[in-house]
């Protein structure tokens, strides 16, 4: 059975892998899953194909009997906010996040504003593949209402974050995407001097690739230095992710932004719990330890983090890409709030961004991969567990091996025939050594399993 949903939602090249017909089926399947009733918030990013998918999905939803609250072009955190603000039963966000402009995607959301549960995705996938959807009779077709979610969202944030105590100069690069609608304005309202770049909406992303990697945001780095700004802020295509550039033009690692925000946000809370995935840096464990709290590590993917938070609660969630979840505000990765909370923390520290970053211990991370056929991944993983049995192991997602001075993560990709090998340590030599050990064991195990006769 083909798997439609990836780590989060469905994604593909427009009119090749992802068609408006599929969008219609997705809308109809969601309406069927919701038994033909209820209200669904629908938002979309700035891509040139997004309106096409909005109309297709909306047609599917109302054909299946659901009402639609159309919030228009919005960042993903605004869609999550709108679901709760307008008391919707679900949400659909049309976005391919950080992918280039020829892509688009569909992410489903639950009534609490968090990622749709995996069981729900599986059920919707079944309805689509079996074409077992149900249409409403003509007089039960749903209604479409337009709503402004941006105004209450901005108001909601300004009610939560007091005006900054120091006037910082911030360069903001929103990749010509949806962050442009909220982040520059919020920063100005909170008292920053804002220099914006790539903040005109344009779905072809002429300014830069929407993934905020150091390579893609070089212009931002240069601009921060050239303008003598205190920092730079960059979003991805749907503003659920944030990159921070220091005053020297260097990009901070996402998990360090997460850790700095966590330290500031959780200080004074009793035994705070942070939920994140298995691939995040140990710097987060350090912060949790210092706060007298703990870190719970889940499978990789926002739906898995959201599930853990729903079931067991926590004070803060997030991912190593620089996406923090503030459960008392929203159950989604909140790129906009992450940027604001980071600046709030920075001002409170009284430091420059580079000095603020140095308040955390330094770690070195390596990332490698090897080819591995999908059908032997499970056996390779079992064999790896045997080979590393004398160490502290965690098999929540792939195999994480913890050493006294670092860790290794050997994780099969869910979408490609590859095995990833991450290592982290406090110095680069040890990180490299662990990576070599991981790659050596991976190759040996893949060879052993691959050469076994099939029965
Ligand atoms: Mg994103």
Coordinates of C-alpha atoms and ligand atoms in Angstrom, one line a residue:
X1 CA 0.0 0.0 0.0
X2 CA 1.6 3.3 -0.9
X3 CA 2.1 5.7 2.0
X4 CA 0.8 9.1 1.3
X5 CA 1.8 10.8 4.5
X6 CA 5.4 11.5 5.2
X7 CA 7.0 12.8 8.5
X8 CA 4.3 15.5 8.5
X9 CA 1.6 15.7 5.8
X10 CA 1.7 15.0 2.1
X11 CA 4.1 16.8 -0.2
X12 CA 5.1 16.7 -3.8
X13 CA 5.8 18.5 -7.1
X14 CA 2.7 20.4 -8.2
X15 CA 0.7 18.8 -11.1
X16 CA 3.0 15.8 -11.1
X17 CA 3.0 14.2 -7.6
X18 CA 0.4 16.5 -6.1
X19 CA -2.6 17.4 -8.2
X20 CA -5.7 19.4 -7.5
X21 CA -7.7 16.1 -8.0
X22 CA -5.8 14.7 -5.1
X23 CA -6.5 17.8 -3.1
X24 CA -10.2 17.3 -3.7
X25 CA -10.0 13.7 -2.6
X26 CA -8.1 14.7 0.5
X27 CA -10.8 17.2 1.4
X28 CA -13.6 14.7 0.8
X29 CA -11.7 12.0 2.8
X30 CA -11.3 14.4 5.7
X31 CA -15.0 15.2 5.6
X32 CA -15.9 11.5 5.5
X33 CA -13.5 10.9 8.4
X34 CA -15.4 13.7 10.3
X35 CA -18.7 12.0 9.4
X36 CA -19.9 14.8 7.2
X37 CA -20.2 17.5 9.9
X38 CA -18.0 20.0 11.7
X39 CA -16.0 23.1 10.8
X40 CA -12.5 23.0 9.2
X41 CA -10.1 26.0 9.1
X42 CA -8.2 26.2 5.8
X43 CA -5.1 28.3 5.3
X44 CA -2.3 28.4 2.7
X45 CA 1.2 29.7 2.1
X46 CA 2.3 32.1 -0.6
X47 CA 3.1 29.5 -3.3
X48 CA 1.7 30.1 -6.8
X49 CA -0.2 26.8 -6.6
X50 CA -1.6 27.3 -3.1
X51 CA -5.0 28.9 -4.1
X52 CA -5.6 26.0 -6.6
X53 CA -5.2 23.5 -3.7
X54 CA -7.2 25.6 -1.4
X55 CA -10.1 25.6 -3.8
X56 CA -9.8 21.9 -4.5
X57 CA -9.6 20.9 -0.8
X58 CA -12.5 23.3 0.1
X59 CA -14.6 21.7 -2.7
X60 CA -13.9 18.3 -1.3
X61 CA -14.7 19.3 2.3
X62 CA -18.0 21.0 1.5
X63 CA -19.0 18.2 -0.9
X64 CA -18.5 15.9 2.1
X65 CA -20.7 18.1 4.3
X66 CA -18.2 20.1 6.4
X67 CA -18.2 23.8 6.7
X68 CA -15.0 25.7 5.9
X69 CA -13.5 28.7 7.6
X70 CA -11.2 30.2 4.9
X71 CA -8.4 32.2 6.5
X72 CA -6.5 32.9 3.3
X73 CA -2.7 33.3 3.1
X74 CA -1.3 32.6 6.6
X75 CA 1.7 31.2 8.4
X76 CA 1.2 27.7 9.8
X77 CA 1.1 29.0 13.4
X78 CA -1.7 31.3 12.4
X79 CA -3.7 28.4 11.0
X80 CA -3.2 26.5 14.3
X81 CA -4.3 29.6 16.2
X82 CA -7.4 29.9 13.9
X83 CA -8.5 26.4 14.6
X84 CA -8.8 27.2 18.3
X85 CA -9.9 30.8 17.9
X86 CA -12.8 29.9 15.6
X87 CA -13.6 26.7 17.5
X88 CA -13.0 24.5 14.5
X89 CA -13.0 20.7 14.6
X90 CA -9.9 20.3 12.3
X91 CA -7.6 22.3 10.1
X92 CA -5.9 22.0 6.7
X93 CA -2.7 23.9 5.9
X94 CA -1.6 24.0 2.3
X95 CA 2.2 24.4 2.3
X96 CA 5.4 22.6 1.3
X97 CA 7.2 24.3 4.2
X98 CA 10.8 24.8 3.3
X99 CA 10.7 23.1 -0.2
X100 CA 11.4 25.0 -3.4
X101 CA 8.5 26.8 -5.2
X102 CA 7.5 23.9 -7.5
X103 CA 6.4 21.9 -4.5
X104 CA 3.3 22.1 -2.4
X105 CA 1.9 20.0 0.4
X106 CA -1.1 19.4 2.7
X107 CA -0.8 19.2 6.5
X108 CA -3.8 18.2 8.6
X109 CA -4.5 19.5 12.1
X110 CA -6.6 18.4 15.0
X111 CA -9.2 20.5 16.9
X112 CA -6.6 21.4 19.5
X113 CA -4.4 23.1 16.9
X114 CA -1.8 20.3 17.0
X115 CA -0.7 18.0 14.2
X116 CA -3.3 15.4 13.2
X117 CA -2.7 12.0 14.9
X118 CA -1.1 9.2 13.0
X119 CA -4.2 6.9 13.3
X120 CA -6.3 9.7 11.7
X121 CA -3.8 10.0 8.8
X122 CA -3.9 6.2 8.3
X123 CA -7.7 6.2 8.2
X124 CA -7.8 9.1 5.7
X125 CA -5.2 7.3 3.6
X126 CA -7.4 4.2 3.6
X127 CA -10.5 6.3 2.6
X128 CA -8.6 7.8 -0.3
X129 CA -7.0 4.5 -1.5
X130 CA -10.3 2.6 -1.3
X131 CA -12.3 5.7 -2.6
X132 CA -14.7 4.9 0.2
X133 CA -15.6 8.6 0.8
X134 CA -19.2 9.8 1.3
X135 CA -20.7 12.9 -0.4
X136 CA -23.4 14.9 1.3
X137 CA -26.9 15.2 -0.3
X138 CA -27.4 18.5 -2.2
X139 CA -29.1 20.2 0.7
X140 CA -26.4 19.2 3.2
X141 CA -23.4 20.6 1.3
X142 CA -21.1 22.6 3.6
X143 CA -20.8 26.4 3.7
X144 CA -17.7 28.6 3.2
X145 CA -17.1 31.6 5.5
X146 CA -14.1 33.9 5.2
X147 CA -12.3 34.9 8.4
X148 CA -9.5 37.2 9.4
X149 CA -7.2 35.2 11.7
X150 CA -4.2 37.5 11.4
X151 CA -5.6 40.3 13.5
X152 CA -6.6 38.3 16.5
X153 CA -3.3 36.3 16.2
X154 CA -1.2 39.4 16.4
X155 CA -3.3 40.8 19.2
X156 CA -3.0 37.4 21.1
X157 CA 0.8 37.5 20.8
X158 CA 1.0 41.2 21.9
X159 CA -1.1 40.3 24.9
X160 CA 1.4 37.6 25.9
X161 CA 4.7 39.4 25.2
X162 CA 5.4 42.7 26.9
X163 CA 7.1 45.4 25.0
X164 CA 10.9 44.7 24.8
X165 CA 13.0 46.6 27.4
X166 CA 15.8 47.4 24.9
X167 CA 15.5 48.6 21.3
X168 CA 17.3 46.1 19.1
X169 CA 18.1 46.4 15.4
X170 CA 16.8 43.3 13.7
X171 CA 17.1 42.2 10.1
X172 CA 14.1 39.9 9.1
X173 CA 14.2 37.7 6.1
X174 CA 10.9 35.9 5.5
X175 CA 11.8 34.3 2.1
X176 CA 8.9 36.2 0.4
X177 CA 6.7 33.8 2.3
X178 CA 4.0 34.0 4.9
X179 CA 6.1 35.1 7.8
X180 CA 6.1 38.5 6.0
X181 CA 2.6 39.0 7.2
X182 CA 3.3 38.9 10.9
X183 CA 7.0 38.8 12.0
X184 CA 8.2 42.3 10.8
X185 CA 5.0 43.9 12.2
X186 CA 5.2 42.1 15.6
X187 CA 8.9 43.0 16.0
X188 CA 8.1 46.7 15.3
X189 CA 5.1 46.7 17.7
X190 CA 7.4 45.2 20.4
X191 CA 9.9 48.0 20.0
X192 CA 12.6 46.7 17.6
X193 CA 14.1 48.7 14.7
X194 CA 13.3 46.3 11.8
X195 CA 15.1 46.1 8.5
X196 CA 13.1 43.7 6.3
X197 CA 14.4 41.8 3.3
X198 CA 12.5 39.3 1.1
X199 CA 9.3 40.3 2.9
X200 CA 7.2 41.1 -0.2
X201 CA 4.9 38.1 -0.8
X202 CA 6.0 36.2 -4.0
X203 CA 5.3 32.5 -4.5
X204 CA 8.2 32.0 -6.8
X205 CA 10.5 32.8 -3.9
X206 CA 12.8 35.1 -5.9
X207 CA 14.8 36.2 -2.8
X208 CA 16.1 32.8 -1.7
X209 CA 15.3 29.1 -1.2
X210 CA 12.8 29.0 1.7
X211 CA 14.8 26.5 3.8
X212 CA 16.7 28.8 6.3
X213 CA 20.0 27.0 6.1
X214 CA 23.3 29.0 6.6
X215 CA 23.9 28.6 2.8
X216 CA 20.5 29.9 1.8
X217 CA 20.5 32.9 4.2
X218 CA 24.0 34.2 3.4
X219 CA 22.5 37.5 2.2
X220 CA 20.8 37.9 5.6
X221 CA 24.1 37.2 7.4
X222 CA 25.9 39.9 5.2
X223 CA 23.1 42.4 5.8
X224 CA 23.2 41.9 9.6
X225 CA 26.9 42.8 9.6
X226 CA 26.6 45.6 7.0
X227 CA 23.8 47.3 9.0
X228 CA 25.4 46.7 12.4
X229 CA 22.3 44.9 13.5
X230 CA 22.0 43.0 16.8
X231 CA 20.6 39.9 15.1
X232 CA 18.9 38.4 12.0
X233 CA 15.7 36.4 12.0
X234 CA 14.8 34.1 9.1
X235 CA 11.8 31.9 8.6
X236 CA 11.0 29.0 6.3
X237 CA 8.1 29.0 3.8
X238 CA 5.3 28.6 6.5
X239 CA 7.1 30.3 9.4
X240 CA 6.9 27.3 11.8
X241 CA 10.7 27.4 11.7
X242 CA 13.2 30.1 12.6
X243 CA 16.9 30.6 12.1
X244 CA 18.8 33.2 14.2
X245 CA 21.9 35.0 12.9
X246 CA 24.3 36.6 15.4
X247 CA 25.8 40.1 15.2
X248 CA 28.8 38.6 13.4
X249 CA 26.6 37.1 10.7
X250 CA 26.9 33.5 11.9
X251 CA 23.9 31.3 12.0
X252 CA 23.1 29.6 15.3
X253 CA 22.3 25.9 15.3
X254 CA 18.6 25.3 15.7
X255 CA 18.9 23.2 18.8
X256 CA 20.9 25.9 20.5
X257 CA 18.1 28.4 19.8
X258 CA 15.7 25.9 21.2
X259 CA 17.9 25.4 24.3
X260 CA 18.3 29.2 24.9
X261 CA 14.6 29.8 24.6
X262 CA 13.9 26.8 26.9
X263 CA 16.3 28.1 29.6
X264 CA 14.7 31.5 29.6
X265 CA 11.1 30.3 29.3
X266 CA 11.3 27.6 31.9
X267 CA 13.4 29.3 34.6
X268 CA 11.6 29.2 37.9
X269 CA 9.2 26.4 36.9
X270 CA 9.2 23.3 39.0
X271 CA 10.8 20.2 37.3
X272 CA 10.0 21.4 33.8
X273 CA 9.6 18.8 31.1
X274 CA 10.7 19.3 27.6
X275 CA 9.5 17.0 24.7
X276 CA 11.7 16.7 21.6
X277 CA 12.8 14.0 19.2
X278 CA 15.7 11.6 19.5
X279 CA 18.0 13.5 17.2
X280 CA 18.3 16.7 19.2
X281 CA 21.6 17.9 20.7
X282 CA 22.6 17.1 24.3
X283 CA 22.7 20.8 24.9
X284 CA 19.0 20.4 25.7
X285 CA 19.7 17.8 28.3
X286 CA 22.2 20.2 29.9
X287 CA 19.6 22.9 30.1
X288 CA 17.0 20.6 31.5
X289 CA 19.4 19.4 34.2
X290 CA 20.3 22.9 35.2
X291 CA 16.6 23.7 35.5
X292 CA 16.0 20.6 37.6
X293 CA 13.8 19.2 34.8
X294 CA 13.8 16.4 32.2
X295 CA 13.8 15.8 28.5
X296 CA 11.4 13.2 26.9
X297 CA 12.6 12.0 23.5
X298 CA 10.1 10.8 20.9
X299 CA 10.2 9.5 17.3
X300 CA 11.1 12.2 14.7
X301 CA 8.1 14.2 13.4
X302 CA 5.8 16.9 14.7
X303 CA 2.8 14.5 15.1
X304 CA 4.9 12.3 17.4
X305 CA 5.9 15.3 19.6
X306 CA 2.3 16.5 19.6
X307 CA 1.1 13.1 20.7
X308 CA 3.5 12.9 23.6
X309 CA 2.4 16.4 24.7
X310 CA -1.3 15.5 24.5
X311 CA -0.9 12.3 26.4
X312 CA 1.6 13.3 29.1
X313 CA 1.8 17.1 29.0
X314 CA 5.0 19.2 29.1
X315 CA 6.2 22.8 29.6
X316 CA 7.9 23.1 26.2
X317 CA 8.3 21.0 23.0
X318 CA 10.3 21.4 19.8
X319 CA 12.7 20.2 17.2
X320 CA 16.4 20.7 16.6
X321 CA 15.6 22.7 13.4
X322 CA 14.8 25.7 15.6
X323 CA 11.1 25.1 16.0
X324 CA 9.8 25.5 19.5
X325 CA 6.3 24.4 20.7
X326 CA 4.8 26.5 23.5
X327 CA 1.9 24.2 24.7
X328 CA 0.3 27.0 26.8
X329 CA 0.0 29.1 23.6
X330 CA -0.3 26.6 20.7
X331 CA 0.4 22.9 20.0
X332 CA 2.3 23.6 16.8
X333 CA 5.9 24.5 16.0
X334 CA 5.7 28.3 16.5
X335 CA 8.4 29.9 14.4
X336 CA 7.1 33.4 15.1
X337 CA 6.9 33.0 18.9
X338 CA 10.3 31.3 18.9
X339 CA 11.9 34.4 17.3
X340 CA 10.1 36.7 19.8
X341 CA 10.9 34.6 22.8
X342 CA 14.6 34.4 21.7
X343 CA 14.8 38.2 21.5
X344 CA 13.1 38.5 24.9
X345 CA 15.6 36.1 26.4
X346 CA 18.5 37.9 24.7
X347 CA 17.5 41.3 26.1
X348 CA 17.1 39.8 29.6
X349 CA 20.6 38.4 29.4
X350 CA 22.0 41.8 28.5
X351 CA 24.5 40.1 26.1
X352 CA 25.2 40.1 22.4
X353 CA 23.8 37.0 20.5
X354 CA 27.3 35.4 20.2
X355 CA 27.9 35.9 24.0
X356 CA 24.4 34.6 24.8
X357 CA 25.1 31.5 22.6
X358 CA 28.4 30.9 24.5
X359 CA 26.5 30.6 27.8
X360 CA 25.7 27.0 26.6
X361 CA 28.2 24.2 26.4
X362 CA 29.7 23.6 23.0
X363 CA 28.9 20.4 21.0
X364 CA 30.0 19.0 17.7
X365 CA 27.5 17.2 15.5
X366 CA 28.3 15.1 12.4
X367 CA 25.7 13.8 9.9
X368 CA 26.4 11.0 7.4
X369 CA 24.4 8.4 5.6
X370 CA 24.8 5.1 3.7
X371 CA 22.6 3.3 1.2
X372 CA 20.5 0.5 2.6
X373 CA 17.6 -1.3 0.9
X374 CA 14.3 -0.7 2.7
X375 CA 13.6 -4.4 3.1
X376 CA 16.6 -5.1 5.2
X377 CA 16.5 -2.0 7.4
X378 CA 14.7 -3.8 10.3
X379 CA 17.2 -6.7 10.4
X380 CA 20.2 -4.2 10.2
X381 CA 18.7 -2.4 13.2
X382 CA 18.4 -5.6 15.2
X383 CA 21.9 -6.6 14.4
X384 CA 23.2 -3.1 15.4
X385 CA 21.4 -3.4 18.7
X386 CA 23.2 -6.7 19.4
X387 CA 26.6 -5.1 18.5
X388 CA 26.1 -2.2 20.8
X389 CA 24.4 -4.2 23.5
X390 CA 26.9 -3.2 26.2
X391 CA 26.0 0.5 26.0
X392 CA 23.0 2.5 27.0
X393 CA 20.5 2.1 24.1
X394 CA 17.3 3.8 23.1
X395 CA 15.2 2.3 20.3
X396 CA 12.4 4.8 20.1
X397 CA 13.4 5.7 16.6
X398 CA 16.3 3.9 15.0
X399 CA 19.0 3.1 17.5
X400 CA 20.6 5.7 19.8
X401 CA 23.7 4.7 21.6
X402 CA 24.8 6.9 24.6
X403 CA 28.4 7.0 25.6
X404 CA 29.9 8.8 28.6
X405 CA 31.1 11.6 26.3
X406 CA 28.7 11.6 23.4
X407 CA 26.1 9.7 21.4
X408 CA 25.4 8.0 18.1
X409 CA 22.1 7.8 16.3
X410 CA 21.7 5.2 13.6
X411 CA 18.3 5.7 12.0
X412 CA 16.7 4.3 8.9
X413 CA 15.1 6.9 6.7
X414 CA 11.3 6.6 6.5
X415 CA 11.2 7.7 2.9
X416 CA 14.5 6.8 1.1
X417 CA 16.6 3.6 1.0
X418 CA 19.3 5.1 3.3
X419 CA 20.4 4.7 6.9
X420 CA 21.5 7.9 8.6
X421 CA 24.3 8.2 11.1
X422 CA 24.5 11.2 13.5
X423 CA 27.1 11.6 16.2
X424 CA 27.6 14.3 18.8
X425 CA 30.4 15.0 21.3
X426 CA 32.0 17.9 23.1
X427 CA 35.0 18.0 20.8
X428 CA 35.1 17.5 17.0
X429 CA 37.7 14.6 17.2
X430 CA 35.4 12.5 19.4
X431 CA 32.4 13.3 17.3
X432 CA 34.3 12.1 14.2
X433 CA 35.5 9.0 16.0
X434 CA 31.9 8.1 17.0
X435 CA 30.7 8.7 13.4
X436 CA 33.5 6.4 12.1
X437 CA 32.5 3.7 14.6
X438 CA 28.8 4.1 13.6
X439 CA 29.5 4.0 9.9
X440 CA 31.8 1.0 10.3
X441 CA 29.1 -1.0 12.2
X442 CA 26.4 0.1 9.8
X443 CA 28.4 -1.1 6.8
X444 CA 29.3 -4.4 8.5
X445 CA 25.7 -5.1 9.6
X446 CA 24.2 -4.1 6.2
X447 CA 26.7 -6.4 4.5
X448 CA 26.0 -9.3 6.9
X449 CA 22.2 -9.0 6.5
X450 CA 22.4 -8.3 2.7
X451 CA 24.5 -11.4 2.1
X452 CA 22.1 -13.8 3.9
X453 CA 20.1 -16.1 1.6
X454 CA 16.5 -15.0 1.4
X455 CA 14.0 -17.6 2.7
Ligands
LIG1 MG1 7.8 24.7 7.9

